[in-house]
Short mmCIF file of C-alpha atoms in Angstrom, two decimals:
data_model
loop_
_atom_site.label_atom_id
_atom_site.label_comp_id
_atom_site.label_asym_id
_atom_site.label_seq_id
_atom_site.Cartn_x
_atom_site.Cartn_y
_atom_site.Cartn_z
CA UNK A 1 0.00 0.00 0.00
CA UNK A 2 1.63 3.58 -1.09
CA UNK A 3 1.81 6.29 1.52
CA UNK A 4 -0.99 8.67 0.35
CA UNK A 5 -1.02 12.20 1.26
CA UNK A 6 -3.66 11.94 3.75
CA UNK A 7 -1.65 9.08 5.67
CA UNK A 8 1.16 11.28 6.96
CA UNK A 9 1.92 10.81 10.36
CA UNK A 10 3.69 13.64 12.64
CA UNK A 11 7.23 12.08 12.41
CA UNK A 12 7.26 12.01 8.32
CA UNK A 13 6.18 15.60 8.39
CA UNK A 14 8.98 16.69 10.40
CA UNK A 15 10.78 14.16 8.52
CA UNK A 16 9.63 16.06 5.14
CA UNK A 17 10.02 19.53 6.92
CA UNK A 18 13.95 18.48 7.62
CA UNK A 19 14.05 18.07 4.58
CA UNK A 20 12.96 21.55 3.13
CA UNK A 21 15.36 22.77 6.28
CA UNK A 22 18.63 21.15 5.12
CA UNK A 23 17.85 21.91 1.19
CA UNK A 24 16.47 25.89 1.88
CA UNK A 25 19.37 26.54 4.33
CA UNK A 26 21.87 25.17 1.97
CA UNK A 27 20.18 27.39 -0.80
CA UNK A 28 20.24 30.70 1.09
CA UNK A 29 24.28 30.25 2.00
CA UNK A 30 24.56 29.48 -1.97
CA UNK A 31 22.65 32.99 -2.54
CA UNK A 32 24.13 34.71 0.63
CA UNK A 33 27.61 33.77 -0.79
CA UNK A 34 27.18 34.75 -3.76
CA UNK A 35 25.65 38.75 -2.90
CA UNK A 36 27.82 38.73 -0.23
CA UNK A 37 24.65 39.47 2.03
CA UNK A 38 23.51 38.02 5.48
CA UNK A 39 20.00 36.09 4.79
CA UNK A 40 17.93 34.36 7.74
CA UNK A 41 15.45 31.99 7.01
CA UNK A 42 11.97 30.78 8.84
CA UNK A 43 11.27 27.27 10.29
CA UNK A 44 10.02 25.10 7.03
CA UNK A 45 5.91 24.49 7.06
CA UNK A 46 4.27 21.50 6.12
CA UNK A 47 1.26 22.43 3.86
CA UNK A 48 -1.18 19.65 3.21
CA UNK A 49 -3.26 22.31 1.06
CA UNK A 50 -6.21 22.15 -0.76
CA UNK A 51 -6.03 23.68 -4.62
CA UNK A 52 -8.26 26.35 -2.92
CA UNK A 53 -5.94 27.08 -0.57
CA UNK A 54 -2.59 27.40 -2.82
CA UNK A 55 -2.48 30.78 -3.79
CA UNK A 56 -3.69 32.40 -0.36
CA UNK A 57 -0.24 31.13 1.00
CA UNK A 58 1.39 33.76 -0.51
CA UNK A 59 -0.29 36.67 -0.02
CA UNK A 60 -3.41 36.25 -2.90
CA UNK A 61 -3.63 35.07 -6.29
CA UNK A 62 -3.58 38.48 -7.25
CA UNK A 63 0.09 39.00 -5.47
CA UNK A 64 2.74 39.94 -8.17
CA UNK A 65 5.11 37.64 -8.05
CA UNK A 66 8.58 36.21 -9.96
CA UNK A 67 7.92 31.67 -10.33
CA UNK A 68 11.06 30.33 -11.24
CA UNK A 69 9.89 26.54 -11.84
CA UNK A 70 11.97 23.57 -12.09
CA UNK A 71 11.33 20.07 -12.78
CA UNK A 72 12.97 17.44 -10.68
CA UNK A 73 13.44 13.74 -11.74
CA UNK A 74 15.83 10.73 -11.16
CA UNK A 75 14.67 8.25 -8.30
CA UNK A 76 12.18 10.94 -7.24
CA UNK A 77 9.81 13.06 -9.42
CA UNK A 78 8.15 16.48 -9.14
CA UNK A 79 9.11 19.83 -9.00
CA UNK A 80 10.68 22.90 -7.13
CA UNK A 81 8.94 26.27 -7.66
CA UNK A 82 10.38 29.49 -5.84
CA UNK A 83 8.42 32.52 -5.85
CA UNK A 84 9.81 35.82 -4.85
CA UNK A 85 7.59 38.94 -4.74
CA UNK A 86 8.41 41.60 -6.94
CA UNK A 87 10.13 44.00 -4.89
CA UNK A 88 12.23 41.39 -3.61
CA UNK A 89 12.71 40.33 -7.31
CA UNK A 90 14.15 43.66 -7.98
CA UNK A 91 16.64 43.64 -4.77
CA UNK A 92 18.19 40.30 -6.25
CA UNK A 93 18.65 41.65 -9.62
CA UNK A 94 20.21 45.43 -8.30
CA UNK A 95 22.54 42.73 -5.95
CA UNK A 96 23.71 40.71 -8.45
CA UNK A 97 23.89 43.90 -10.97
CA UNK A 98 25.34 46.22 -9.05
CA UNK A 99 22.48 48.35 -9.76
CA UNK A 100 20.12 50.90 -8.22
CA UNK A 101 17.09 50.46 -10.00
CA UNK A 102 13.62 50.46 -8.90
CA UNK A 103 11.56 49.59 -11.73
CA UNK A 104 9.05 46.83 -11.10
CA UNK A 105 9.85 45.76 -15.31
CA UNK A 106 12.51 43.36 -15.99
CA UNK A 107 14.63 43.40 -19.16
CA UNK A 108 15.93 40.21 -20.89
CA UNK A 109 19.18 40.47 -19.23
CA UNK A 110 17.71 41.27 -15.46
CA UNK A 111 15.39 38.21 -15.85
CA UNK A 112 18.67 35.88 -16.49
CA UNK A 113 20.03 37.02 -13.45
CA UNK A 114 16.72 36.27 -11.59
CA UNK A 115 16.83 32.90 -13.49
CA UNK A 116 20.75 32.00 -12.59
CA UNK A 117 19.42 32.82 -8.73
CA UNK A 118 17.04 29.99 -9.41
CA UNK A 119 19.46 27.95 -10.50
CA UNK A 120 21.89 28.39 -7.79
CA UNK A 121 18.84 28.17 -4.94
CA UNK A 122 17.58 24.92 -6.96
CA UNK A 123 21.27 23.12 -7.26
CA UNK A 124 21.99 23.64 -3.81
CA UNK A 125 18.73 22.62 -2.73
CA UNK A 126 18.54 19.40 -4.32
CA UNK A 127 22.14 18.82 -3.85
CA UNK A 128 22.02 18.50 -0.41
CA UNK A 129 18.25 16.84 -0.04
CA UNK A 130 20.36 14.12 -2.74
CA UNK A 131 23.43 13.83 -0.67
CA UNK A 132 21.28 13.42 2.72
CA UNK A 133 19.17 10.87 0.99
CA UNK A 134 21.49 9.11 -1.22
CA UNK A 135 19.08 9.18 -3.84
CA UNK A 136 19.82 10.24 -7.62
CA UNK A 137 18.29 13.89 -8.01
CA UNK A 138 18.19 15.84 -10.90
CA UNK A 139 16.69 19.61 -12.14
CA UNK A 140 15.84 21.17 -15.09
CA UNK A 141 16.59 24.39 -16.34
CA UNK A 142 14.75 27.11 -15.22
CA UNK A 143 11.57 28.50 -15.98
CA UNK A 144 10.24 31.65 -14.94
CA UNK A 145 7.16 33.76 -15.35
CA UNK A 146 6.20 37.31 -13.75
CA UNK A 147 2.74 37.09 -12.67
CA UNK A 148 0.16 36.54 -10.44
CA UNK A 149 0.62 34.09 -7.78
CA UNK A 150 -2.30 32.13 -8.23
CA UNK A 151 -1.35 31.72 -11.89
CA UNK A 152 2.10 31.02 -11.26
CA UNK A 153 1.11 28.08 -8.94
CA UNK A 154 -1.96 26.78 -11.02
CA UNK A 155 1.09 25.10 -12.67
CA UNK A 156 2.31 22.64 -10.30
CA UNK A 157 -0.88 22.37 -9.21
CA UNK A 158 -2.44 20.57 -11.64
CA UNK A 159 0.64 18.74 -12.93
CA UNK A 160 0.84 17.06 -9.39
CA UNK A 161 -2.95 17.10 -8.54
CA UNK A 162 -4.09 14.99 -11.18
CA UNK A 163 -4.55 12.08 -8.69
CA UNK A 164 -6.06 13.91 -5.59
CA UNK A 165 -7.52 17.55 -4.61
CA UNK A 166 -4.47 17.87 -2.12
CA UNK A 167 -0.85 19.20 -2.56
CA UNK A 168 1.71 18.94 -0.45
CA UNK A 169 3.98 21.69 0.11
CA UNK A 170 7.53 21.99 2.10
CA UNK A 171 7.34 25.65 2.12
CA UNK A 172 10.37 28.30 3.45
CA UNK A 173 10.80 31.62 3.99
CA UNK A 174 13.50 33.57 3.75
CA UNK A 175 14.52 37.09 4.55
CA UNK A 176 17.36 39.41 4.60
CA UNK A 177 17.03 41.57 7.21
CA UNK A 178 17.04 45.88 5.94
CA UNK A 179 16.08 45.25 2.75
CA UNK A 180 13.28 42.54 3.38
CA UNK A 181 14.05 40.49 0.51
CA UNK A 182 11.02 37.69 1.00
CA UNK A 183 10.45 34.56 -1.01
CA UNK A 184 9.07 31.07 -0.80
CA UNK A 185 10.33 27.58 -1.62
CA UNK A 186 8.03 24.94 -2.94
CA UNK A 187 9.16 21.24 -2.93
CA UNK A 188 5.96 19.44 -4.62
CA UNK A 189 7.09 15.79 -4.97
CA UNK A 190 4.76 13.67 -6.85
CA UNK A 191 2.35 10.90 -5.51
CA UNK A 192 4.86 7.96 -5.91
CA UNK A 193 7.82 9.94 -4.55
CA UNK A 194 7.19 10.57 -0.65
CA UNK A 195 7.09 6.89 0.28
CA UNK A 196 10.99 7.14 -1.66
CA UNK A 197 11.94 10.24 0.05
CA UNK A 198 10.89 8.84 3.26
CA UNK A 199 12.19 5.21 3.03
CA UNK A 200 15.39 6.66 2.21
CA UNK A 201 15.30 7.89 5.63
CA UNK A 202 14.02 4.99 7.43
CA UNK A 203 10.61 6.79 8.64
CA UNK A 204 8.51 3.99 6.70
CA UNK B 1 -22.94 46.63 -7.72
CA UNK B 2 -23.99 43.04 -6.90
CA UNK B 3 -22.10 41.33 -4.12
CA UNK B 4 -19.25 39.23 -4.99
CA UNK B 5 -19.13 35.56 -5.10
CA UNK B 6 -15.77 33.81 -4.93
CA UNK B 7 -15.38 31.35 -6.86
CA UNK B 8 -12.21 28.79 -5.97
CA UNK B 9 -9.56 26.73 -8.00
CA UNK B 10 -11.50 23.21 -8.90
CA UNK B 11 -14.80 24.82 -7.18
CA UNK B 12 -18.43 26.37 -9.14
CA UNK B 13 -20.97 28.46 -7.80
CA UNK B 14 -24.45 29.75 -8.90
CA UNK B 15 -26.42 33.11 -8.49
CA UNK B 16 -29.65 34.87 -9.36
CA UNK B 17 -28.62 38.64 -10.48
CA UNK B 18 -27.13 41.43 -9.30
CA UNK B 19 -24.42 38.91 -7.67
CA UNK B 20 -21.16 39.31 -9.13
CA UNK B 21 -19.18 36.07 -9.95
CA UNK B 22 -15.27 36.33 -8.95
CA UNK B 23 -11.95 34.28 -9.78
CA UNK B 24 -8.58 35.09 -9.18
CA UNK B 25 -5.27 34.44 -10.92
CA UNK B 26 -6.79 31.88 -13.51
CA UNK B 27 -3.81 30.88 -15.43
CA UNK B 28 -3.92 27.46 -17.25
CA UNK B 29 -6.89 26.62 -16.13
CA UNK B 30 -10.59 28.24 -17.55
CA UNK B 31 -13.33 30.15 -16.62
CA UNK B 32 -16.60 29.10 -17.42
CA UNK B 33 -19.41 31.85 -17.36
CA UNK B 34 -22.64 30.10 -18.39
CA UNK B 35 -25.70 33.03 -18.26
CA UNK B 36 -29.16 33.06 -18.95
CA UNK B 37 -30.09 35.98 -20.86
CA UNK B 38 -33.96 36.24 -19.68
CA UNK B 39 -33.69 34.72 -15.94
CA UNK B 40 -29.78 36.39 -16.02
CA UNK B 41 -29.24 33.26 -13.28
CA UNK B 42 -25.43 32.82 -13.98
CA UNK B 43 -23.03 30.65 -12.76
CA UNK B 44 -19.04 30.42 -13.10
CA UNK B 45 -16.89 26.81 -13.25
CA UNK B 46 -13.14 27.01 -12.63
CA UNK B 47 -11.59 23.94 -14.17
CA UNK B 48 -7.94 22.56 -14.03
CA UNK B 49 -8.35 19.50 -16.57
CA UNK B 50 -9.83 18.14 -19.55
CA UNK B 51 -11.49 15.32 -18.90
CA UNK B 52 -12.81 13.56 -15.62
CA UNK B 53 -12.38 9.73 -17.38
CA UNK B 54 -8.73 10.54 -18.22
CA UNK B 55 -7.78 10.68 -14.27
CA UNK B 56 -8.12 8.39 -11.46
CA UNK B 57 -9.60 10.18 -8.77
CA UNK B 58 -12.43 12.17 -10.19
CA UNK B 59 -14.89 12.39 -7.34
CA UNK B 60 -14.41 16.58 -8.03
CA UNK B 61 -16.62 17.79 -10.71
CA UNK B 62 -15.73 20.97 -10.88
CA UNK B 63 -11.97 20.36 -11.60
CA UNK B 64 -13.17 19.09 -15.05
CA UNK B 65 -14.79 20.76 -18.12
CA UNK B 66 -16.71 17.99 -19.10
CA UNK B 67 -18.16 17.45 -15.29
CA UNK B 68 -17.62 20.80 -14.30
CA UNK B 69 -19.75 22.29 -16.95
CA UNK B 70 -22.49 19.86 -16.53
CA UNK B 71 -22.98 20.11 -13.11
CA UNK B 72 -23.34 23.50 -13.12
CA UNK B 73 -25.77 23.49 -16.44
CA UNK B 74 -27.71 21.19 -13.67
CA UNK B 75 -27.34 23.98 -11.32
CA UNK B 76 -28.13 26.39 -13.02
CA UNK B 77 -31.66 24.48 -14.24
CA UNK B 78 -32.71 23.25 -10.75
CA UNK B 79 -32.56 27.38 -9.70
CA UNK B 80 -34.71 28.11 -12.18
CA UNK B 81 -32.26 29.00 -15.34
CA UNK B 82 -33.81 27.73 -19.32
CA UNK B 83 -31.03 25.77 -21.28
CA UNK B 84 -31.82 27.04 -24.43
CA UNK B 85 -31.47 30.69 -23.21
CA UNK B 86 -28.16 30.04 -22.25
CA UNK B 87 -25.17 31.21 -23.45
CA UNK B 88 -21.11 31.32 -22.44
CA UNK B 89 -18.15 33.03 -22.47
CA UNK B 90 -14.66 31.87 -21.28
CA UNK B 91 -11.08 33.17 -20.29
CA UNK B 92 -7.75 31.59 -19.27
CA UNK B 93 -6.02 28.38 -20.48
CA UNK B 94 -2.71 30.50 -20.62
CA UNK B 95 0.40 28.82 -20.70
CA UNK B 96 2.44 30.30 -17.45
CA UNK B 97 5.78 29.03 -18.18
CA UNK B 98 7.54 28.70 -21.75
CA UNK B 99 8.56 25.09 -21.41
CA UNK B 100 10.55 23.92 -24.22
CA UNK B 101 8.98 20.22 -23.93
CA UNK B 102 5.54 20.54 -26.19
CA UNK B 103 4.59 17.20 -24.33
CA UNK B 104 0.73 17.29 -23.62
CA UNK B 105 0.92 17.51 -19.87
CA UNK B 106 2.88 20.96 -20.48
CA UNK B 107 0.30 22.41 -22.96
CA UNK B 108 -2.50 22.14 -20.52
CA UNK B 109 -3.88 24.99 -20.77
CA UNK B 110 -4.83 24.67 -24.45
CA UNK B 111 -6.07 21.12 -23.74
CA UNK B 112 -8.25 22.55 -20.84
CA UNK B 113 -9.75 25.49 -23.70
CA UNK B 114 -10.49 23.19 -26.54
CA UNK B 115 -11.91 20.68 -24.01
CA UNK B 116 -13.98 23.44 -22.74
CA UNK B 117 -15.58 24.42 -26.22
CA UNK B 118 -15.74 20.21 -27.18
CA UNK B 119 -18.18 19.75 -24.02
CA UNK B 120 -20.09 23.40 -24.81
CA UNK B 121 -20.65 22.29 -28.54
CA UNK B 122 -22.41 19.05 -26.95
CA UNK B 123 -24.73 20.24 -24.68
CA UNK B 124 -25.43 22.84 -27.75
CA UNK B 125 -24.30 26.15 -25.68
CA UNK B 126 -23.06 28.99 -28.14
CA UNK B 127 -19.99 30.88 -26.80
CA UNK B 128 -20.13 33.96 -27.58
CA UNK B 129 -17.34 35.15 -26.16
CA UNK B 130 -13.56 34.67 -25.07
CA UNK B 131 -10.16 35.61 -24.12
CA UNK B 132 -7.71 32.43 -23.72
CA UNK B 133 -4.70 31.61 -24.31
CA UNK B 134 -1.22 33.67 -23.99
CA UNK B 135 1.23 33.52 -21.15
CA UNK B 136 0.01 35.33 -18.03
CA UNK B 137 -2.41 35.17 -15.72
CA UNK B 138 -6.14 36.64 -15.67
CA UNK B 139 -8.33 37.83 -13.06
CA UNK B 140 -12.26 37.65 -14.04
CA UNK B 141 -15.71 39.19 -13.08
CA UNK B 142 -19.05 38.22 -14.32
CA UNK B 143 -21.64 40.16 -13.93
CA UNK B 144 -25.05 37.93 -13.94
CA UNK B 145 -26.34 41.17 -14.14
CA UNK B 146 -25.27 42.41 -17.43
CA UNK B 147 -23.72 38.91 -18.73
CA UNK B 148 -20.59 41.18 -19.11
CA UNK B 149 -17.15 39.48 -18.41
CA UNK B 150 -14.11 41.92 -17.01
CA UNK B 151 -10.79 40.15 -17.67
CA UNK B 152 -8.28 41.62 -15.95
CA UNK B 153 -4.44 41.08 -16.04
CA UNK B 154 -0.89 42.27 -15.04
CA UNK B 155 0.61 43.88 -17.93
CA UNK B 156 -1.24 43.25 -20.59
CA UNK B 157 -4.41 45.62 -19.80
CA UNK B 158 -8.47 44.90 -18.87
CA UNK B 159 -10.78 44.67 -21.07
CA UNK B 160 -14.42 43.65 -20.98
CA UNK B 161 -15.81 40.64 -23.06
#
């Protein structure tokens, strides 16, 4: 019998919220490193959410926000989707840029930057949930849109709801401290995949 | 103004006029506005997916366009609406993301459109209007009242249908 979404039991959350932990704090050094800035990060959440309930997790569908979406495969399947509100959007690029804009537009070179933080976030992410696990994990390139929330995460949604009307969602925040630079990991591993994830770390 | 009526991912909802029918950040999925023009009952479907027999777990009706419309034609009827009176309009079905893989599961959202307009041609419902496709998101208002849709996005204007 698979592990279903609704058969969780306290100790694989935390297990699954260590997991979002290990992979967002390895992330944010990646990114702190690399704009040479000091970046805290919240306590990973759990979300057992209901398609409903998606988009009111960060801050309204209506929310402008920057999706940078990945797929993951190898032994485990899914995706990682970080969203970043705008204004934090533009921080990031005037880091890594050395500029002083404040424009809420991006041009083609601004949204590679955005896209190579994805990247970097996304490699050291899975890197480190692959090296804790042992299993064989692997991303995509990016993707990234500049839109509303709710149609930003419509996307995972229904590529990884196809077999329920739940999502699960190891979710992190992460801040830098004057200039509030705010964003949100998703890990959204497919049906088949959390019984993997947590076998490989002897919680089943 | 009407009040306002939210209307969910995967979820429907019915009204008699002036009530105003709501969703927010539609992107690959569709909004279905189905209005009566005498009784002006109208109703509003927000569906994710083609077709309920194509997935396991369909016990949702309202995640599909083939269920989703139906149930709320059904809906609509039981509160007092006359099918042939009714007609539709629809927005959404973007694409969000410019994946290079043209597989099916990545063109959703013009699976979820033409699905949409298949299951409207069946039960024999014009659509008269729409705005689909593109890459970004759309907010939308339906006004039972006037059968007037607002579509409203970031960047790339409002405009009513």
């Amino acid at each position: 019998m698979a592990i279903g979404i609704n058969d969780l039991n306290s100790e694989q959350i935390d297990v699954l919220k260590e997991i979002g932990n290990i992979g967002a704090g390895n992330a944010i050094t990646a990114l702190s490193k690399m704009v040479s800035k000091k970046i805290d990060m919240r306590v990973p959440i759990v979300n057992i959410a209901e398609f409903k309930e998606v988009a009111e997790i960060v801050g309204g569908p209506e929310t402008l926000v920057s999706g940078i979406y990945f797929n993951v495969s190898g032994d485990i399947n899914g995706c990682i989707m970080f969203l970043i509100d705008i204004k934090s959007s533009r921080i990031l690029v005037n880091w890594l840029m050395g500029k002083k804009d404040t424009s809420i537009e991006f041009d083609d070179i601004e949204i590679s930057a955005l896209k190579e933080v994805g990247n970097i976030l996304a490699s050291s992410y899975i890197s480190s949930i692959s090296t804790l696990t042992g299993l064989n994990i692997t991303v995509s390139v990016p993707f990234l849109a500049i839109d509303m929330a709710g149609a930003i995460m419509s996307v995972p949604v229904i590529l990884y709801g196809q077999v329920g009307d739940r999502v699960v969602l190891i979710e992190t925040d992460f801040l830098e401290g004057t200039n509030h630079v705010r964003g949100n990991f998703f890990l959204i591993p497919d049906e088949e995949s959390f019984e993997i994830l947590l076998k490989s770390l002897g919680v089943i | 103004m009407g009040e306002i009526i939210k209307v969910g991912m995967a979820d429907m909802n019915c009204v008699y006029p002036p009530k105003i029918l709501v969703t927010l950040g539609l992107g690959s999925c569709v909004g279905v506005c189905l209005h009566d023009r005498e009784s002006k009952i109208s109703g509003m479907v927000h569906i994710m997916l083609p077709y309920s027999h194509q997935i396991k777990n369909n016990s949702n009706l309202a995640k599909f366009a083939d269920t989703g419309i139906n149930k709320l034609l059904d809906s609509m009827i039981k509160m007092g609406a006359v099918k042939h009176k009714i007609v539709s309009k629809i927005a959404g079905g973007a694409q969000m993301f410019n994946f290079n893989d043209s597989s099916d599961i990545m063109r959703i959202g013009a699976r979820n459109v033409q699905a949409v307009k298949e299951t409207l041609k069946q039960l024999n419902i014009p659509l008269i209007a729409e705005d689909t496709g593109g890459n970004y998101g759309r907010t939308i208002e339906f006004s039972s009242e006037s059968g007037m849709l607002l579509v409203k996005t970031i960047g790339h204007g409002s405009k009513w249908i």
